[in-house]
Short mmCIF file of N, CA and C in Angstrom, two decimals:
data_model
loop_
_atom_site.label_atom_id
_atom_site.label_comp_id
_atom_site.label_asym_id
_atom_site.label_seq_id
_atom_site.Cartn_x
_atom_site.Cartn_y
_atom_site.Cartn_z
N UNK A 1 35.17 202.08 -1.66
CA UNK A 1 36.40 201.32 -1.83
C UNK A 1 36.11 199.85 -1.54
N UNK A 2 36.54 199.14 -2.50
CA UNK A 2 36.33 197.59 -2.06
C UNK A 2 37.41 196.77 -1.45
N UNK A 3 36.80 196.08 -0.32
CA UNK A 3 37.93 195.42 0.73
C UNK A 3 38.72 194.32 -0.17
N UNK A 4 39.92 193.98 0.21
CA UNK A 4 40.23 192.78 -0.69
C UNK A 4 40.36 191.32 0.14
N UNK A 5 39.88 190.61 -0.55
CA UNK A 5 39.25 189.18 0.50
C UNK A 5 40.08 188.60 0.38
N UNK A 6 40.81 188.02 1.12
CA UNK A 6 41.94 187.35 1.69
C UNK A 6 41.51 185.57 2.05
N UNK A 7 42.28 185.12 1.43
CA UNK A 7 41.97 183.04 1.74
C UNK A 7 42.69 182.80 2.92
N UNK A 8 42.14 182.53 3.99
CA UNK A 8 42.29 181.89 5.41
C UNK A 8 43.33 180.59 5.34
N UNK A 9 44.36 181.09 5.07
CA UNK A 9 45.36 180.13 4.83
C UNK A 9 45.79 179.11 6.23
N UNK A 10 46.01 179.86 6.65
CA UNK A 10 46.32 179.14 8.40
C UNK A 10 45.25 177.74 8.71
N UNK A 11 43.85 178.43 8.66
CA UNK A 11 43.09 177.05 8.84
C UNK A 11 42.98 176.36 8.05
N UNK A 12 42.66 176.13 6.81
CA UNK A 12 42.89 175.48 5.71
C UNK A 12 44.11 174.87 5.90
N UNK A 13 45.12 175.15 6.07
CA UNK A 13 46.75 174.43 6.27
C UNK A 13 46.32 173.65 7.41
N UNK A 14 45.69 173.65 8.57
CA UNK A 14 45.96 172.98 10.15
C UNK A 14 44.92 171.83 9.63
N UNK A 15 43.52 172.04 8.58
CA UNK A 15 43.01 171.09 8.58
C UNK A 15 42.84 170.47 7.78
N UNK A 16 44.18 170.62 6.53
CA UNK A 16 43.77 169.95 5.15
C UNK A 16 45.01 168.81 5.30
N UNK A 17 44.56 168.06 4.11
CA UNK A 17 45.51 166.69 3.90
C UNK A 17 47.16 167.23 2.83
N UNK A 18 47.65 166.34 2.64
CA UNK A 18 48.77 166.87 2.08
C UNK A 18 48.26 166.96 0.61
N UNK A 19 48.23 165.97 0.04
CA UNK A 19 47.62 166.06 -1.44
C UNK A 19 46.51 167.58 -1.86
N UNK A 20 45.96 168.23 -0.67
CA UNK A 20 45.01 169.48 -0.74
C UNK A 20 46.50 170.63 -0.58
N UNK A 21 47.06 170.56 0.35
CA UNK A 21 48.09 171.50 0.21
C UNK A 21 48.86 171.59 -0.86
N UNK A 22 49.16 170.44 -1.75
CA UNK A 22 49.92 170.74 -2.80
C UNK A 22 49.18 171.04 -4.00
N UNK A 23 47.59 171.00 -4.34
CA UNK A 23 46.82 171.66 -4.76
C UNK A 23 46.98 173.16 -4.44
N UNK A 24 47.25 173.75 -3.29
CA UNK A 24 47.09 175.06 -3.46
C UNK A 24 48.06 175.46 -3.71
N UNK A 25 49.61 174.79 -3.52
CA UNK A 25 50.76 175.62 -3.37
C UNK A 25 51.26 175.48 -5.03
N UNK A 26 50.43 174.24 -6.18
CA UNK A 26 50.34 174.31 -7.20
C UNK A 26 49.82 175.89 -8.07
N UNK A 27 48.50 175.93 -7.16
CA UNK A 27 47.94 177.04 -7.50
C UNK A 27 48.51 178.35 -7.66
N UNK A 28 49.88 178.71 -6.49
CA UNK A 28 50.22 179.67 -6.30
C UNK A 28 51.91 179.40 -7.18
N UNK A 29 51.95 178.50 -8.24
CA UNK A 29 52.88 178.28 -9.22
C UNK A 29 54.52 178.05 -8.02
N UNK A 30 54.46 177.06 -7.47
CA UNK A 30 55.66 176.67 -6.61
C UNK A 30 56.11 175.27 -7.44
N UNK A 31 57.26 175.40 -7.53
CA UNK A 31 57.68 174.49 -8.39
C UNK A 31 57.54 172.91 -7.62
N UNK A 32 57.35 171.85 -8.08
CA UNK A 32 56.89 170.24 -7.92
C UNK A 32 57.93 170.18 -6.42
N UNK A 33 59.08 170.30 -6.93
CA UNK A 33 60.16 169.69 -5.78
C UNK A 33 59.73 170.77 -4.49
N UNK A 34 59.68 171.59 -4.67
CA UNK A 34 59.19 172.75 -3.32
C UNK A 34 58.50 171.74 -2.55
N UNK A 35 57.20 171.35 -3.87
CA UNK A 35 56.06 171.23 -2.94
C UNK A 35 56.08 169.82 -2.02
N UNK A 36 57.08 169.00 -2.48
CA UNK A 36 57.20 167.62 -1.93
C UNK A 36 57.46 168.30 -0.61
N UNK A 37 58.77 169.03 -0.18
CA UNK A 37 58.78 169.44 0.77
C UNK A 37 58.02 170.25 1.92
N UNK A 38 57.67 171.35 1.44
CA UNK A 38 56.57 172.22 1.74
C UNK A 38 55.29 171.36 2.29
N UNK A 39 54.78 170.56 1.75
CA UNK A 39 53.51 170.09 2.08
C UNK A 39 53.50 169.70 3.92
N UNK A 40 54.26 169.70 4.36
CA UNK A 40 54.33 169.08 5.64
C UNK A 40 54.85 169.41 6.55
N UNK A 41 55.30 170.95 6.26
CA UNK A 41 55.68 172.11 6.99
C UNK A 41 54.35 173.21 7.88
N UNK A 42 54.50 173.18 8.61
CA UNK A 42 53.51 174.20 9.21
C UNK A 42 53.42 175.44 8.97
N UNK A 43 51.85 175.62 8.68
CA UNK A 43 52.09 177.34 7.50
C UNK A 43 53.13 178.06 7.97
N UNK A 44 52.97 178.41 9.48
CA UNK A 44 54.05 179.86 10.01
C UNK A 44 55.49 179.21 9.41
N UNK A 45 55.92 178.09 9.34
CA UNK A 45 57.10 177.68 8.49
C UNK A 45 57.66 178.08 7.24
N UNK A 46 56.39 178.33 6.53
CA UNK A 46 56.44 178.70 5.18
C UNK A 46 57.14 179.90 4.69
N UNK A 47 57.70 180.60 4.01
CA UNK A 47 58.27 181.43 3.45
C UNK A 47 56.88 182.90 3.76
N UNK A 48 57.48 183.99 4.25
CA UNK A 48 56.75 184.66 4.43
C UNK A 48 56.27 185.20 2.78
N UNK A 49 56.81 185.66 1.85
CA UNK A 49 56.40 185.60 0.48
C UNK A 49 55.36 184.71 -0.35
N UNK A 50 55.35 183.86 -0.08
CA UNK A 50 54.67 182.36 -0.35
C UNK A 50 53.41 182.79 0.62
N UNK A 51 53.56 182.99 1.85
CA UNK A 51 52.28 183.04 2.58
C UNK A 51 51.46 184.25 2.11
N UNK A 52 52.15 185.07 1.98
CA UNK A 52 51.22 186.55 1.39
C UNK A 52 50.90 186.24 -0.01
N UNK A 53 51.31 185.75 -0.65
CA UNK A 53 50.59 185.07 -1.98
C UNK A 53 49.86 184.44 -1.96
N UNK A 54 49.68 182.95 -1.06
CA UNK A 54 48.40 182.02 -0.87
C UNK A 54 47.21 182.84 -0.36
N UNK A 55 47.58 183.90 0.60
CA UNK A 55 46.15 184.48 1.36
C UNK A 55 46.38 185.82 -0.06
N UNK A 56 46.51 186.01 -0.30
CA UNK A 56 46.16 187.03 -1.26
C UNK A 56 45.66 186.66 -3.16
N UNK A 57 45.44 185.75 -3.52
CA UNK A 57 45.84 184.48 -4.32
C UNK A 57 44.55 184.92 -5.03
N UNK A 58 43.10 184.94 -4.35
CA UNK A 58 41.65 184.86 -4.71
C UNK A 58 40.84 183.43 -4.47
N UNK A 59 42.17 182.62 -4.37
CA UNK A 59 41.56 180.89 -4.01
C UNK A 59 40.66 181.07 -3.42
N UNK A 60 39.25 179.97 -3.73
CA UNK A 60 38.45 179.84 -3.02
C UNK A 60 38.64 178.29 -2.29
N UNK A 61 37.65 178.07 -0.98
CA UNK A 61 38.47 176.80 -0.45
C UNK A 61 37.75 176.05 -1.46
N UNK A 62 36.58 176.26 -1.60
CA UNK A 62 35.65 174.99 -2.31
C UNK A 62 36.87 174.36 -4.32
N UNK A 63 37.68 175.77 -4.73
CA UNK A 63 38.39 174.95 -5.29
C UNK A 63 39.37 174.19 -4.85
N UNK A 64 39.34 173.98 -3.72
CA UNK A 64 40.66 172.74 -3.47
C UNK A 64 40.13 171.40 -2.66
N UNK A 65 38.93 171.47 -2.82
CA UNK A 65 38.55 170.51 -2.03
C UNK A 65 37.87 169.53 -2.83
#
Protein backbone atom coordinates (compact mmCIF):
# COMPACT_ATOMS: atom_id res chain seq x y z
CA UNK A 1 0.00 0.00 0.00
CA UNK A 2 1.42 3.38 -0.77
CA UNK A 3 1.57 6.12 1.96
CA UNK A 4 0.15 9.41 0.73
CA UNK A 5 2.70 12.35 1.12
CA UNK A 6 1.33 15.16 2.61
CA UNK A 7 2.95 19.11 2.04
CA UNK A 8 4.08 20.45 5.47
CA UNK A 9 1.87 23.28 5.35
CA UNK A 10 2.35 24.73 8.87
CA UNK A 11 6.12 25.34 8.25
CA UNK A 12 6.06 26.56 4.96
CA UNK A 13 3.19 29.10 6.22
CA UNK A 14 5.46 30.28 9.57
CA UNK A 15 8.38 30.74 7.11
CA UNK A 16 7.23 31.94 3.81
CA UNK A 17 6.59 35.57 2.53
CA UNK A 18 3.15 36.65 1.54
CA UNK A 19 3.54 36.77 -2.23
CA UNK A 20 4.75 32.62 -1.65
CA UNK A 21 1.50 32.06 0.26
CA UNK A 22 -0.64 33.37 -2.33
CA UNK A 23 1.25 31.19 -4.79
CA UNK A 24 0.06 28.24 -2.98
CA UNK A 25 -3.39 29.23 -1.98
CA UNK A 26 -3.53 30.09 -5.95
CA UNK A 27 -2.52 26.61 -6.39
CA UNK A 28 -5.22 25.18 -4.33
CA UNK A 29 -7.83 27.39 -6.74
CA UNK A 30 -8.98 30.11 -3.84
CA UNK A 31 -10.41 32.84 -5.41
CA UNK A 32 -7.98 36.42 -5.76
CA UNK A 33 -10.10 38.33 -3.04
CA UNK A 34 -9.75 35.26 -0.44
CA UNK A 35 -6.30 35.39 -1.01
CA UNK A 36 -5.67 39.20 -0.31
CA UNK A 37 -7.04 38.30 2.92
CA UNK A 38 -5.88 34.90 3.75
CA UNK A 39 -2.27 35.63 3.08
CA UNK A 40 -1.67 37.03 6.55
CA UNK A 41 -3.66 34.87 8.60
CA UNK A 42 -1.94 32.18 10.55
CA UNK A 43 -2.33 28.66 9.04
CA UNK A 44 -4.35 27.26 12.27
CA UNK A 45 -6.63 30.42 11.17
CA UNK A 46 -7.31 29.08 7.99
CA UNK A 47 -10.42 27.25 7.14
CA UNK A 48 -10.05 23.73 8.21
CA UNK A 49 -11.14 22.55 4.46
CA UNK A 50 -8.60 24.78 2.79
CA UNK A 51 -5.96 23.32 5.18
CA UNK A 52 -6.67 19.63 4.31
CA UNK A 53 -6.45 20.58 0.70
CA UNK A 54 -3.06 22.53 0.83
CA UNK A 55 -1.40 19.47 2.83
CA UNK A 56 -3.07 17.02 0.67
CA UNK A 57 -2.63 19.10 -2.71
CA UNK A 58 0.82 17.04 -3.98
CA UNK A 59 2.60 20.66 -3.91
CA UNK A 60 6.02 20.40 -3.81
CA UNK A 61 7.84 23.30 -1.78
CA UNK A 62 10.53 23.74 -4.47
CA UNK A 63 7.33 24.75 -6.73
CA UNK A 64 6.63 27.76 -4.78
CA UNK A 65 9.73 29.02 -4.20
Amino acid sequence: MVKIETFDATTFWNKSYAHQRGKLLKRVQVPDDQIKILVNKPYLELPAPLRYEIETSGIKKTELT
